[in-house]
Amino acid sequence: MLTSRFIVVFAVFACTSAVLAQTTLDWPVGETMPYSRDSGVRPNPSRTSQTVFEETVQVNGAGWLRLYFSQAELEPGSFLRLTSLWDKQVQELDINELAMWGFSSAYFNGDAVKLELVAAPGTMQNRIVLREVAYEIGSAIPREDPCGICNGDDRVPSFEDFAGRLLPAGCSATVWTEGSSLVTAGHCVAGNDIIQFRVPPSNPNCSINHPPVEDQFPVTETIYANGGPGNDWAVMTTGTNNLGETAYERYGDLRPISTGIGSIGDYLCVWGYGLDIYECERSQVQQTSCGTINGVSHDRYTYDVDTTYGNSGSSAFRDDEIIAIVTHCGCPTNIGTRMDLPLFKAAREDLGLGGYCYGVGDECEGRISSVTVGNINATTSGCPMYVDQTHLTTTMILEEDYPITVEADHTLGNERCTVWVDWDGDIELEGGNEKYVLSGGPTTFTGTITPPANAAFGPTRMRIRLHYNSNGQSCGTYDGEVEDYTIIVADPNAPNNDYCDDAVWIGDGSHAVSNISSTTDGPTETGTCSHLQNDVWYRILASCTGTVTVDICDANFDVAVAVYKGTCPNEPGHAIACDDAGCPSGVGAKVTFDSTINHIYFIRVGGYDGAQGTANMIISCDEPSSCPADLTGDDQVNIDDIFAVLGLWGDCDDPCPPYCAGDMTEDCTVNIDDIFSILGQWGPCE
C-alpha cells in the first residue's frame, strides 16, 4: 500500500501540466488484512442476555481499526458490541443495523477493539465470522505536488456540519436533503462507505483520527458515474448512527442544490477535507477556500479555488447553494462537475429526495425463496431479512398485465405477501395504485402487476414484503423478509427514440427495434462505427458487473450498433463498442462490452449507410466465471476440460475479441497454452 502511493507521486512528477489537470483528488486511507475469526454457533439457554463470545482484535501499532464481517447470525435481541480499548468508544449492532452498515463497523481509534457477541435469552443460533480488518500504521505519506493549490494555500479551518469526510476513499461529501442524502464525486465510491462529521485534528505525522461513533453514518445506497471530468458524480443515501439518528436529525444542517447556472467571474467557496502538507493537524480535516469561476462548459466549471487531494466530492458553493462537485485539479483551472448535468439530476431525483424508506424484517421465520415476474427470476437463501436485488430488472409496458409469483419457505402458516411499485417516481411506496396484495400462501403467492396509464417512464422501485396476518407496511422493521427490485417502465409508443435525449429505457431480454423513418442524431464515428446512420436510441441500467451482450442478429436490414457509457455523446470518439457485421447472416450486428452494475449505457441502433428496417434486440449481462477453466460446468477442473479444449482446438472465429470458448489465455487461439492454463487451475472450483 505504501509503495503504491510513492509510485503515484513519481508518476505525477513525470506528468505535464495538461495531465495534472485530469488528476482526481481522492486520498484513500489505510489498508486491509485478512483477520479470520469464527465464533461458531453460540446458544444462550439462560433467562438473561449473556456474552457468549469475546475476542480482542488487535493490529500492533495501528492508529485505528475497522472490522469487516463475512457472516452473521443474530437472533432477535442478540447483538454485537465493539469497544475501542484506546478511547472506550462503543458501537452495538443487531442484525438489521449490521446489514445497514454493510456488515462492517465504524472506525475506531487505537490498535485494539474488543468484539463481543451478546446473545438474547433463550436463543440458540448466534454466530459471527470476522473476515478482515482495515488499519493504518505509521505516518501518512504526504503528497508533495501542489496540484489544486493555486498561488499559495489560502485554506482556513472550518467547522460546518453540512460537510463530512467520506471514507475509505478519502474524499468529502455534502448533506443536501433533510433525509440526509449526500452528493459527492463518482470516483469516491469505494463500497461500504462511511461519512464522518466533526472530524478531530489529525496527528503530527499527518495520520488521521476518527470522531466518536455517534458522528459516523453508513452509506446505504449509491448512484454514481465515474466518467472523468464533467461526468464524475455520486448521490448517496445514509443510515443512522449508534443513537438511531440521521445526520440531519443530529446536526440540523444542509445546503441546497442551486437551480441557477454559473458564469465566469462568479464567486465560489469550497468546504472539504483536503491534505495539508504544511500543517499535519489540518490534513484531511475540514477547511474552506474561496475563489472565482474562470471557465464554463456544458458539463463542468473550472475555477481557481484551492482544492487538493482529499477534496474530491466537496461541493462548490455560489450564494450558499451547491453549483458543482469538486473532482479534478490543475491550477488555475480546477474542475467541478455541474449540478445541472441531466443524469446527475435524474439520480438526485431517484435517491436524493431522502431515498426509499428503509424496510427490513426482524425474524428468520417466513423467508422469500424466489421471485418471478417478467425477466426477473431470482432466488435467495439463508436468513437475510433484507435483500437488495435492484440490479435485477424487467421491462413493463403501460396498462399491460404481468403475473408475479413469490415463493416462501420456513413459514408458520399465516404469512401474507404484499408488493409495492413506485409508479409515479416520487420515492414513496404507498400511493393509491402502488400496492398489490398477493393471493395464496403460506408458501406460494401469486398476483398481477399492471403499470397504470400515468406511470412515469424509466427505472423505478418494486418492493416485496413477506409478513404475518395483516397486509403489512412498505417501510420500517417488521416480521418477515423484504426484497427490492427494479422495474423499467417503457413507452408503449416506442420507438419515439430518434434522439439520444429520448432514449427508451429497456432491460435484459428481447426488444423489438425499428429505425424506419428515423434520422441520424449521433456523431459520425470512425472505424466499424463509421457507416452508422438513421439511428434510434435505448438506455439500460446494467444488471451486473461483467459482460453485456447486445445481439441484433435477427434483423431484416443491415444493422450497425454503437454503445456509449453514462451520457449521450456530443462528439465522436466516445463509443465503447461498435459493430456492423458481427452476425453469421452478415446483416445483423452484435457487440459485447464490460459493464458495471447499476451504471447507465446508451445503445445506438441504426443502419449501415442508412439502411432501415426492423429487428429483434436481445440484451443480456453475464458475470465473470469464478472458475473459468471449468469448461464442462461440473465445478471441477479435470481431464474433461482438457478434452473440451481439444475439441475447440484452433483459431477463434473473426472477429476476435470477443474471445472464443476455450481461449483462456485470450490470444484468439485455442492451443497448448490453454491446456497449461487448465493444469494451473486443476482441482475443485472454489
XYZ file of C-alpha atoms in Angstrom:
686
model
C 0.000 0.000 0.000
C 2.760 2.461 0.903
C 4.720 1.518 -2.200
C 1.750 2.232 -4.468
C 1.428 5.728 -3.023
C 5.044 6.524 -3.765
C 4.573 5.279 -7.338
C 1.715 7.722 -7.771
C 3.879 10.581 -6.556
C 6.638 9.750 -9.024
C 4.101 9.455 -11.841
C 2.753 12.903 -11.080
C 6.200 14.457 -11.141
C 6.710 12.960 -14.595
C 3.426 14.327 -15.953
C 2.854 17.533 -17.843
C 0.515 20.188 -16.523
C -2.138 19.068 -19.014
C -2.161 15.604 -17.463
C -2.208 17.047 -13.958
C -5.462 18.729 -14.865
C -7.024 15.281 -15.142
C -5.879 14.121 -11.677
C -8.645 13.089 -9.279
C -8.500 14.437 -5.750
C -9.306 11.367 -3.659
C -6.847 10.238 -0.981
C -7.637 6.705 0.274
C -6.680 5.875 3.844
C -5.305 2.703 5.394
C -5.111 -0.827 4.100
C -6.777 -4.166 4.855
C -5.502 -7.526 6.048
C -7.219 -10.898 6.454
C -8.282 -11.489 10.050
C -10.295 -14.679 10.191
C -12.227 -15.420 13.380
C -15.342 -17.593 13.684
C -17.318 -17.658 16.901
C -19.112 -20.823 15.854
C -22.790 -21.224 16.779
C -23.291 -19.890 20.293
C -26.519 -20.687 22.194
C -27.774 -18.922 25.320
C -30.296 -21.143 27.120
C -30.329 -18.843 30.163
C -33.012 -16.315 31.077
C -30.741 -13.273 30.754
C -28.604 -11.831 27.982
C -25.102 -13.279 28.030
C -21.791 -12.538 26.324
C -21.234 -15.874 24.589
C -18.127 -14.932 22.564
C -15.368 -12.394 23.104
C -12.270 -11.597 21.063
C -9.742 -8.756 21.164
C -8.946 -7.758 17.596
C -5.513 -6.140 17.569
C -3.059 -4.864 14.942
C 0.021 -3.775 16.864
C 0.985 -0.164 16.256
C -2.130 0.724 14.251
C -3.605 4.189 14.657
C -7.121 2.950 14.012
C -9.149 -0.151 13.078
C -12.327 -1.024 11.219
C -13.794 -4.554 11.211
C -15.444 -6.377 8.281
C -17.607 -9.485 8.720
C -18.422 -12.226 6.231
C -21.290 -13.893 8.071
C -23.621 -13.092 10.932
C -26.486 -14.969 12.562
C -28.017 -12.899 15.332
C -31.394 -13.940 16.661
C -33.845 -11.204 17.742
C -32.448 -9.427 20.788
C -28.869 -10.563 20.136
C -26.220 -8.061 19.067
C -22.536 -7.318 18.612
C -20.722 -4.927 20.922
C -17.471 -3.358 19.698
C -15.337 -1.330 22.099
C -12.164 0.612 21.363
C -9.572 -0.190 24.012
C -7.992 3.226 23.306
C -10.816 5.718 23.933
C -13.619 3.339 25.058
C -15.917 4.255 22.155
C -18.691 1.651 21.829
C -20.858 0.523 18.915
C -23.679 -2.006 19.272
C -25.196 -3.648 16.181
C -28.114 -6.053 15.881
C -28.628 -7.968 12.635
C -30.567 -5.133 10.981
C -28.052 -2.487 11.985
C -25.162 -4.694 10.900
C -26.783 -5.056 7.458
C -27.261 -1.275 7.278
C -23.526 -0.854 7.984
C -22.654 -3.273 5.165
C -21.547 -5.984 7.619
C -18.790 -3.722 8.886
C -18.129 -1.480 11.872
C -17.468 2.203 12.390
C -13.859 3.424 12.561
C -12.217 3.087 15.999
C -9.092 4.911 17.188
C -6.299 2.759 18.612
C -4.832 -0.616 17.704
C -7.274 -2.895 19.545
C -11.060 -3.402 19.527
C -12.908 -5.801 21.814
C -15.547 -7.775 19.895
C -18.378 -9.295 21.946
C -21.319 -11.411 20.805
C -24.196 -10.798 23.231
C -26.918 -13.443 22.924
C -30.533 -12.790 23.898
C -32.187 -15.085 26.463
C -33.277 -18.452 25.144
C -31.618 -18.070 21.740
C -29.769 -20.956 20.116
C -28.406 -19.733 16.742
C -25.936 -16.882 17.253
C -22.736 -16.652 15.250
C -20.306 -14.036 13.928
C -17.493 -14.523 11.398
C -14.818 -11.828 11.100
C -13.245 -11.603 7.617
C -10.723 -8.762 7.602
C -9.562 -5.611 9.336
C -8.757 -2.180 7.915
C -5.983 -0.276 9.677
C -3.303 2.398 9.360
C 0.220 2.182 10.778
C 2.800 4.933 10.993
C 2.996 8.297 9.310
C 0.725 9.196 6.439
C 2.611 9.608 3.167
C 2.280 13.265 2.145
C 1.581 14.259 -1.428
C 4.349 16.645 -2.422
C 2.956 18.042 -5.680
C 0.783 21.156 -5.334
C -1.973 20.053 -7.712
C -5.056 22.125 -6.974
C -3.404 24.744 -4.732
C -3.397 27.951 -6.777
C -0.891 30.732 -5.981
C -0.375 29.801 -2.348
C -2.625 27.898 0.041
C -5.320 30.199 1.415
C -7.448 27.499 3.075
C -8.513 28.093 6.680
C -10.064 25.706 9.254
C -13.867 25.487 9.228
C -16.478 23.680 11.296
C -19.618 23.257 9.185
C -21.941 20.325 9.899
C -23.204 20.016 6.316
C -19.772 18.815 5.076
C -18.384 15.397 6.003
C -15.340 13.225 5.374
C -16.048 10.169 3.202
C -14.025 7.013 3.911
C -12.311 4.799 2.904
C -11.798 6.730 -0.358
C -10.515 9.793 1.489
C -12.998 12.258 -0.036
C -15.563 14.853 1.011
C -19.361 14.955 0.723
C -22.238 17.326 1.479
C -25.681 16.806 3.045
C -28.309 18.376 0.805
C -31.673 16.949 1.981
C -33.494 16.543 5.272
C -33.308 12.824 4.544
C -29.503 13.123 4.972
C -28.718 12.339 1.331
C -25.219 13.216 0.125
C -23.650 14.469 -3.075
C -20.013 13.676 -3.848
C -17.750 12.539 -6.706
C -18.266 9.232 -8.529
C -14.631 8.163 -8.163
C -15.105 8.447 -4.380
C -17.439 5.431 -4.314
C -15.475 2.601 -2.694
C -18.207 0.380 -1.247
C -19.068 0.145 2.462
C -18.595 3.904 2.592
C -18.894 5.880 5.824
C -19.468 9.618 6.224
C -17.922 11.299 9.283
C -18.711 14.706 10.797
C -16.983 16.917 13.376
C -13.684 15.290 12.484
C -10.933 15.903 15.095
C -7.450 17.218 14.220
C -5.011 14.746 12.656
C -1.768 13.666 14.313
C 1.606 15.467 13.984
C 2.650 12.770 11.475
C -0.430 13.543 9.282
C -2.210 10.273 10.121
C -5.917 10.778 10.742
C -8.071 10.452 13.859
C -11.719 9.474 13.858
C -14.668 11.204 15.532
C -16.880 9.432 18.081
C -19.112 6.651 16.794
C -22.182 8.884 17.053
C -20.625 11.175 14.410
C -20.251 8.350 11.851
C -23.016 7.234 9.469
C -23.143 4.374 6.908
C -23.871 4.959 3.226
C -26.789 2.713 2.335
C -27.357 3.259 -1.389
C -25.483 4.954 -4.223
C -25.993 6.001 -7.830
C -22.874 7.320 -9.497
C -20.925 7.953 -12.688
C -17.137 7.880 -12.880
C -16.640 9.088 -16.444
C -13.841 11.615 -15.997
C -14.026 15.411 -15.881
C -17.576 16.631 -16.409
C -19.161 13.231 -15.763
C -17.967 12.431 -12.249
C -20.704 12.495 -9.605
C -22.486 10.414 -6.982
C -25.681 10.574 -4.958
C -25.825 8.642 -1.696
C -28.357 7.849 0.980
C -27.210 7.319 4.547
C -28.333 5.314 7.533
C -28.314 6.096 11.237
C -25.570 6.354 13.831
C -25.362 4.274 17.004
C -28.001 6.520 18.613
C -30.520 5.887 15.840
C -30.133 9.438 14.468
C -29.713 10.525 10.870
C -27.101 13.146 10.100
C -29.738 15.839 9.606
C -31.538 14.868 12.813
C -28.272 15.119 14.723
C -26.919 18.365 13.259
C -29.882 20.071 11.549
C -27.663 21.370 8.745
C -27.710 21.016 4.953
C -27.067 23.025 1.809
C -29.494 23.107 -1.166
C -28.710 22.498 -4.823
C -28.551 25.649 -6.934
C -31.162 25.994 -9.668
C -29.088 28.620 -11.470
C -26.180 28.429 -13.895
C -22.752 29.813 -13.061
C -20.913 32.438 -15.070
C -17.277 33.414 -15.395
C -16.370 35.668 -12.506
C -18.908 34.210 -10.061
C -17.588 33.907 -6.507
C -17.257 30.303 -5.205
C -16.369 28.734 -1.854
C -15.498 25.103 -1.077
C -15.605 23.205 2.222
C -13.781 19.867 2.332
C -11.205 17.526 3.802
C -8.052 18.029 1.746
C -4.461 17.121 2.623
C -2.265 19.735 4.269
C 1.452 19.001 3.878
C 2.460 22.071 5.869
C 0.255 21.677 8.947
C -0.391 17.980 9.546
C -3.042 18.575 12.213
C -5.193 20.142 9.468
C -4.640 17.315 6.967
C -7.904 15.631 5.947
C -9.699 17.856 8.452
C -12.316 20.376 7.319
C -11.021 23.585 5.730
C -12.509 26.164 3.378
C -11.266 28.302 0.494
C -12.859 30.736 -1.954
C -12.188 31.960 -5.491
C -13.931 32.548 -8.812
C -15.241 30.632 -11.817
C -12.884 31.052 -14.794
C -14.450 28.626 -17.278
C -17.911 27.270 -18.149
C -18.798 24.323 -20.398
C -21.886 22.138 -20.786
C -20.796 19.623 -18.131
C -18.259 21.372 -15.870
C -16.980 24.563 -14.313
C -13.335 25.486 -13.833
C -12.215 27.774 -11.014
C -9.185 28.929 -9.038
C -10.408 27.842 -5.584
C -7.742 25.937 -3.626
C -8.729 22.243 -3.655
C -6.301 19.341 -3.369
C -6.110 15.611 -2.605
C -8.929 14.709 -0.205
C -11.207 17.415 -1.613
C -12.795 15.152 -4.228
C -16.536 15.239 -3.684
C -16.526 18.628 -1.953
C -19.307 20.949 -3.016
C -18.549 24.281 -4.666
C -20.986 26.923 -3.408
C -22.290 30.062 -5.062
C -24.501 32.163 -2.789
C -24.539 29.290 -0.277
C -26.026 26.865 -2.831
C -24.264 23.881 -4.409
C -23.358 24.586 -8.031
C -20.663 21.934 -8.697
C -18.871 18.879 -7.289
C -15.069 19.117 -6.954
C -13.397 16.294 -8.912
C -10.054 17.148 -10.588
C -7.145 19.520 -10.122
C -4.994 21.662 -12.397
C -4.448 25.281 -11.415
C -5.652 27.731 -12.391
C -8.461 25.594 -13.781
C -9.525 23.133 -11.111
C -12.550 21.165 -12.305
C -16.022 20.518 -10.912
C -18.993 18.624 -12.387
C -22.065 20.793 -12.935
C -25.101 20.039 -10.779
C -27.455 20.507 -13.760
C -25.923 17.588 -15.678
C -29.077 15.673 -16.774
C -28.129 12.233 -15.444
C -26.866 13.750 -12.198
C -30.205 15.497 -11.787
C -32.068 12.254 -12.531
C -30.023 10.396 -9.928
C -30.805 13.038 -7.310
C -34.482 12.725 -8.137
C -34.196 8.964 -7.679
C -32.197 8.839 -4.445
C -31.792 12.370 -3.230
C -35.330 13.042 -2.080
C -34.309 11.127 1.001
C -34.182 7.800 -0.820
C -36.683 4.988 -0.457
C -37.600 4.232 3.125
C -35.734 1.509 4.952
C -37.672 -1.744 5.084
C -36.353 -4.881 6.786
C -37.614 -7.995 8.568
C -36.859 -8.931 12.154
C -37.326 -12.710 12.300
C -35.944 -15.700 10.418
C -39.354 -17.373 10.160
C -41.044 -16.602 6.858
C -38.437 -16.059 4.172
C -38.742 -15.256 0.472
C -37.105 -18.041 -1.531
C -37.884 -16.939 -5.113
C -39.481 -14.125 -7.124
C -40.670 -14.492 -10.727
C -42.025 -11.571 -12.744
C -41.189 -10.674 -16.338
C -37.459 -11.251 -16.901
C -36.790 -11.453 -13.154
C -36.331 -14.992 -11.878
C -34.478 -14.596 -8.577
C -33.748 -16.968 -5.713
C -32.466 -16.234 -2.220
C -31.470 -18.379 0.718
C -30.463 -18.057 4.342
C -31.903 -15.504 6.723
C -31.027 -12.126 5.193
C -34.025 -10.058 6.482
C -33.412 -7.657 3.572
C -32.045 -8.351 0.074
C -31.134 -5.557 -2.338
C -31.981 -7.021 -5.759
C -32.254 -3.652 -7.524
C -29.660 -4.803 -10.047
C -32.310 -7.218 -11.371
C -34.638 -5.506 -13.838
C -37.626 -6.248 -16.021
C -39.345 -4.000 -18.563
C -43.085 -3.316 -18.391
C -45.438 -1.521 -20.798
C -48.222 0.784 -19.617
C -51.561 -0.954 -18.922
C -50.250 -4.438 -19.693
C -50.628 -7.244 -17.121
C -47.589 -9.033 -15.686
C -48.076 -12.139 -13.492
C -45.911 -12.330 -10.378
C -45.149 -15.380 -8.233
C -43.402 -15.252 -4.856
C -42.313 -18.473 -3.169
C -41.580 -18.652 0.577
C -40.081 -21.148 2.985
C -39.690 -21.551 6.755
C -43.290 -20.343 7.047
C -45.549 -20.612 10.093
C -48.836 -20.826 8.174
C -50.272 -17.331 8.489
C -47.959 -15.440 6.145
C -49.095 -12.784 3.682
C -47.205 -11.164 0.808
C -47.510 -7.572 -0.422
C -45.860 -5.816 -3.368
C -45.368 -2.076 -3.854
C -44.258 -0.325 -7.073
C -43.381 3.381 -7.200
C -45.236 4.095 -10.451
C -45.160 7.896 -10.145
C -41.457 8.042 -9.251
C -41.966 10.147 -6.103
C -39.705 7.904 -3.945
C -42.800 6.840 -1.987
C -44.327 3.354 -1.981
C -47.793 3.963 -0.573
C -49.645 5.658 -3.468
C -53.238 4.720 -4.229
C -52.435 2.359 -7.114
C -48.942 1.283 -5.984
C -49.839 -1.564 -3.596
C -50.640 -5.178 -4.567
C -51.751 -7.767 -2.007
C -50.927 -11.178 -3.472
C -53.238 -14.147 -3.044
C -52.386 -17.640 -1.837
C -49.913 -18.628 0.816
C -48.306 -19.591 3.035
C -45.632 -20.847 0.595
C -46.835 -19.697 -2.850
C -48.241 -16.232 -3.561
C -49.492 -15.015 -6.929
C -50.912 -11.852 -8.417
C -50.803 -9.451 -11.355
C -48.914 -6.162 -11.667
C -50.216 -3.585 -14.146
C -48.391 -0.284 -14.785
C -51.072 2.445 -14.810
C -51.531 4.762 -17.778
C -49.901 7.657 -15.903
C -46.794 5.757 -14.730
C -43.507 7.622 -15.130
C -41.148 6.191 -17.747
C -37.760 4.826 -16.709
C -36.464 2.696 -13.800
C -38.445 2.564 -10.559
C -38.521 0.542 -7.342
C -40.509 -2.624 -6.642
C -40.587 -3.808 -3.029
C -41.819 -7.220 -1.868
C -42.546 -7.952 1.796
C -43.438 -11.255 3.454
C -45.314 -10.659 6.709
C -47.840 -12.123 9.114
C -51.630 -11.689 9.216
C -52.064 -8.058 8.100
C -51.211 -6.582 4.714
C -48.011 -5.086 6.074
C -46.232 -1.775 5.594
C -43.632 -0.899 2.970
C -41.348 0.835 5.481
C -39.865 0.007 8.852
C -38.819 -3.122 10.706
C -41.456 -5.831 10.949
C -41.703 -9.596 10.821
C -40.832 -11.440 7.590
C -38.376 -10.523 4.828
C -38.075 -7.595 2.375
C -36.608 -7.629 -1.141
C -36.233 -4.703 -3.579
C -36.134 -4.947 -7.402
C -36.120 -2.540 -10.361
C -38.905 -2.207 -12.926
C -38.244 -0.229 -16.105
C -41.425 1.379 -17.407
C -41.202 1.572 -21.199
C -43.063 3.882 -23.566
C -45.839 1.900 -25.315
C -45.479 4.045 -28.431
C -41.765 3.333 -28.829
C -39.768 3.854 -30.826
C -40.176 7.578 -30.272
C -36.476 7.480 -29.654
C -34.993 9.212 -32.699
C -32.807 11.357 -30.413
C -30.442 10.237 -27.675
C -32.142 12.531 -25.163
C -35.322 10.485 -25.763
C -33.594 7.107 -25.405
C -36.061 4.398 -24.363
C -35.374 2.584 -21.088
C -35.089 -1.169 -21.593
C -33.725 -4.064 -19.560
C -32.373 -7.543 -20.115
C -34.391 -9.629 -22.557
C -35.839 -9.314 -26.054
C -36.945 -5.984 -27.574
C -38.443 -5.029 -30.939
C -36.363 -2.458 -32.833
C -37.334 -0.263 -35.786
C -35.362 2.593 -37.306
C -37.840 3.197 -40.138
C -38.170 6.935 -40.870
C -35.529 7.800 -38.277
C -32.896 10.500 -38.671
C -29.227 10.454 -37.680
C -28.757 12.010 -34.257
C -25.411 10.580 -33.154
C -21.953 11.808 -34.167
C -20.127 10.458 -37.213
C -17.726 7.884 -35.789
C -14.694 6.153 -37.304
C -13.796 2.517 -37.867
C -16.615 -0.012 -37.556
C -18.963 2.778 -36.428
C -18.311 4.982 -39.449
C -21.312 3.814 -41.525
C -23.924 4.074 -38.731
C -26.815 6.295 -39.875
C -30.571 6.672 -39.277
C -30.297 5.716 -35.620
C -32.671 5.103 -32.723
C -31.610 5.108 -29.071
C -32.049 2.925 -25.988
C -30.641 3.091 -22.499
C -30.030 0.340 -19.962
C -29.120 0.132 -16.300
C -26.524 -2.661 -16.264
C -27.827 -5.621 -14.274
C -24.379 -6.981 -13.408
C -20.697 -6.212 -13.254
C -19.435 -8.339 -16.105
C -20.101 -8.501 -19.846
C -23.202 -7.108 -21.551
C -24.126 -8.607 -24.939
C -26.300 -6.698 -27.418
C -27.460 -9.242 -30.017
C -29.282 -7.817 -33.083
C -28.650 -10.754 -35.403
C -32.361 -11.281 -36.051
C -32.857 -8.371 -38.477
C -34.292 -7.667 -41.947
C -31.877 -4.803 -42.665
C -28.135 -4.175 -42.497
C -27.679 -3.170 -38.836
C -24.934 -1.056 -37.243
C -24.741 -0.546 -33.476
C -22.675 1.559 -31.067
C -22.632 1.768 -27.262
C -21.830 4.789 -25.080
C -21.316 4.927 -21.331
C -23.029 7.328 -18.962
C -24.204 10.195 -21.159
C -25.282 10.980 -24.707
C -22.260 11.620 -26.957
C -21.788 15.190 -28.148
C -18.726 14.450 -30.269
C -17.082 11.440 -31.973
C -14.692 9.099 -30.196
C -16.699 8.131 -27.116
C -18.178 4.805 -28.279
C -17.041 1.895 -26.082
C -18.252 -0.770 -28.540
C -19.237 -0.856 -32.239
C -20.231 -3.447 -34.841
C -21.819 -3.657 -38.285
C -21.049 -7.252 -39.320
C -20.851 -9.464 -36.224
C -23.586 -11.948 -37.123
C -23.392 -15.066 -39.333
C -26.118 -13.686 -41.618
C -23.971 -10.654 -42.421
C -26.873 -8.221 -41.987
C -27.202 -8.047 -38.208
C -24.839 -6.714 -35.564
C -23.616 -7.925 -32.193
C -21.446 -6.239 -29.562
C -20.168 -7.035 -26.101
C -18.744 -4.621 -23.572
C -17.583 -4.586 -19.971
C -20.220 -3.250 -17.598
C -20.511 -2.057 -14.017
C -23.690 -2.856 -12.138
C -26.255 -0.003 -11.969
C -24.302 2.133 -14.467
C -26.178 3.617 -17.413
C -25.261 2.727 -21.016
C -26.746 4.144 -24.229
C -27.283 1.778 -27.174
C -27.436 3.401 -30.616
C -29.021 1.181 -33.275
C -29.001 2.284 -36.908
C -28.458 1.094 -40.439
C -25.265 0.565 -42.406
C -25.133 3.588 -44.737
C -28.693 4.431 -43.665
C -30.382 1.049 -44.174
C -33.791 0.842 -42.476
C -35.991 -1.947 -41.198
C -36.979 -3.931 -38.125
C -35.068 -6.280 -35.850
C -35.140 -8.143 -32.553
C -32.558 -6.974 -29.995
C -31.572 -9.249 -27.099
C -29.820 -7.717 -24.069
C -28.027 -9.949 -21.567
C -25.441 -9.486 -18.835
C -23.069 -12.241 -17.714
C -20.928 -12.085 -14.620
C -17.376 -13.451 -14.948
C -16.944 -17.073 -14.062
C -15.294 -17.739 -10.710
C -13.806 -20.878 -12.268
C -13.018 -20.055 -15.925
C -11.145 -23.302 -16.581
C -14.258 -25.378 -15.784
C -15.412 -25.599 -19.393
C -17.787 -28.512 -18.746
C -19.592 -26.805 -15.851
C -19.200 -29.647 -13.338
C -17.455 -27.482 -10.682
C -14.218 -29.380 -11.309
C -11.174 -28.579 -13.423
C -10.166 -32.026 -14.628
C -9.460 -34.227 -17.651
C -12.905 -33.487 -19.114
C -11.915 -29.842 -19.531
C -8.743 -30.832 -21.386
C -10.860 -32.913 -23.769
C -13.128 -29.865 -24.191
C -10.115 -27.749 -25.198
C -9.014 -30.368 -27.711
C -12.488 -30.250 -29.250
C -12.215 -26.472 -29.636
C -8.632 -26.510 -30.994
C -7.612 -23.842 -33.479
C -8.106 -20.162 -34.222
C -11.147 -18.319 -32.871
C -13.667 -17.082 -35.424
C -13.375 -13.488 -36.567
C -13.901 -11.012 -35.100
C -11.795 -11.774 -32.044
C -12.194 -10.447 -29.408
C -14.681 -11.418 -28.128
C -12.596 -14.486 -27.313
C -13.954 -17.904 -28.166
C -14.721 -20.749 -25.765
C -11.564 -22.466 -24.555
C -9.316 -19.452 -25.246
C -8.404 -18.800 -21.607
C -5.174 -17.024 -22.483
C -7.125 -14.580 -24.681
C -4.792 -14.780 -27.689
C -7.600 -15.662 -30.158
C -6.272 -19.213 -30.491
C -7.115 -22.407 -28.593
C -3.757 -24.157 -28.263
C -1.290 -25.748 -25.860
C -1.161 -22.565 -23.758
C -4.798 -23.086 -22.812
C -4.081 -26.655 -21.687
C -1.308 -25.309 -19.457
C -3.828 -22.786 -18.098
C -6.185 -25.647 -17.181
C -3.391 -27.549 -15.470
C -2.624 -24.441 -13.435
C -6.229 -24.353 -12.119
C -6.605 -28.108 -11.579
C -8.999 -29.329 -8.889
C -12.378 -28.369 -7.391
C -13.727 -24.892 -8.076
C -13.778 -22.650 -5.041
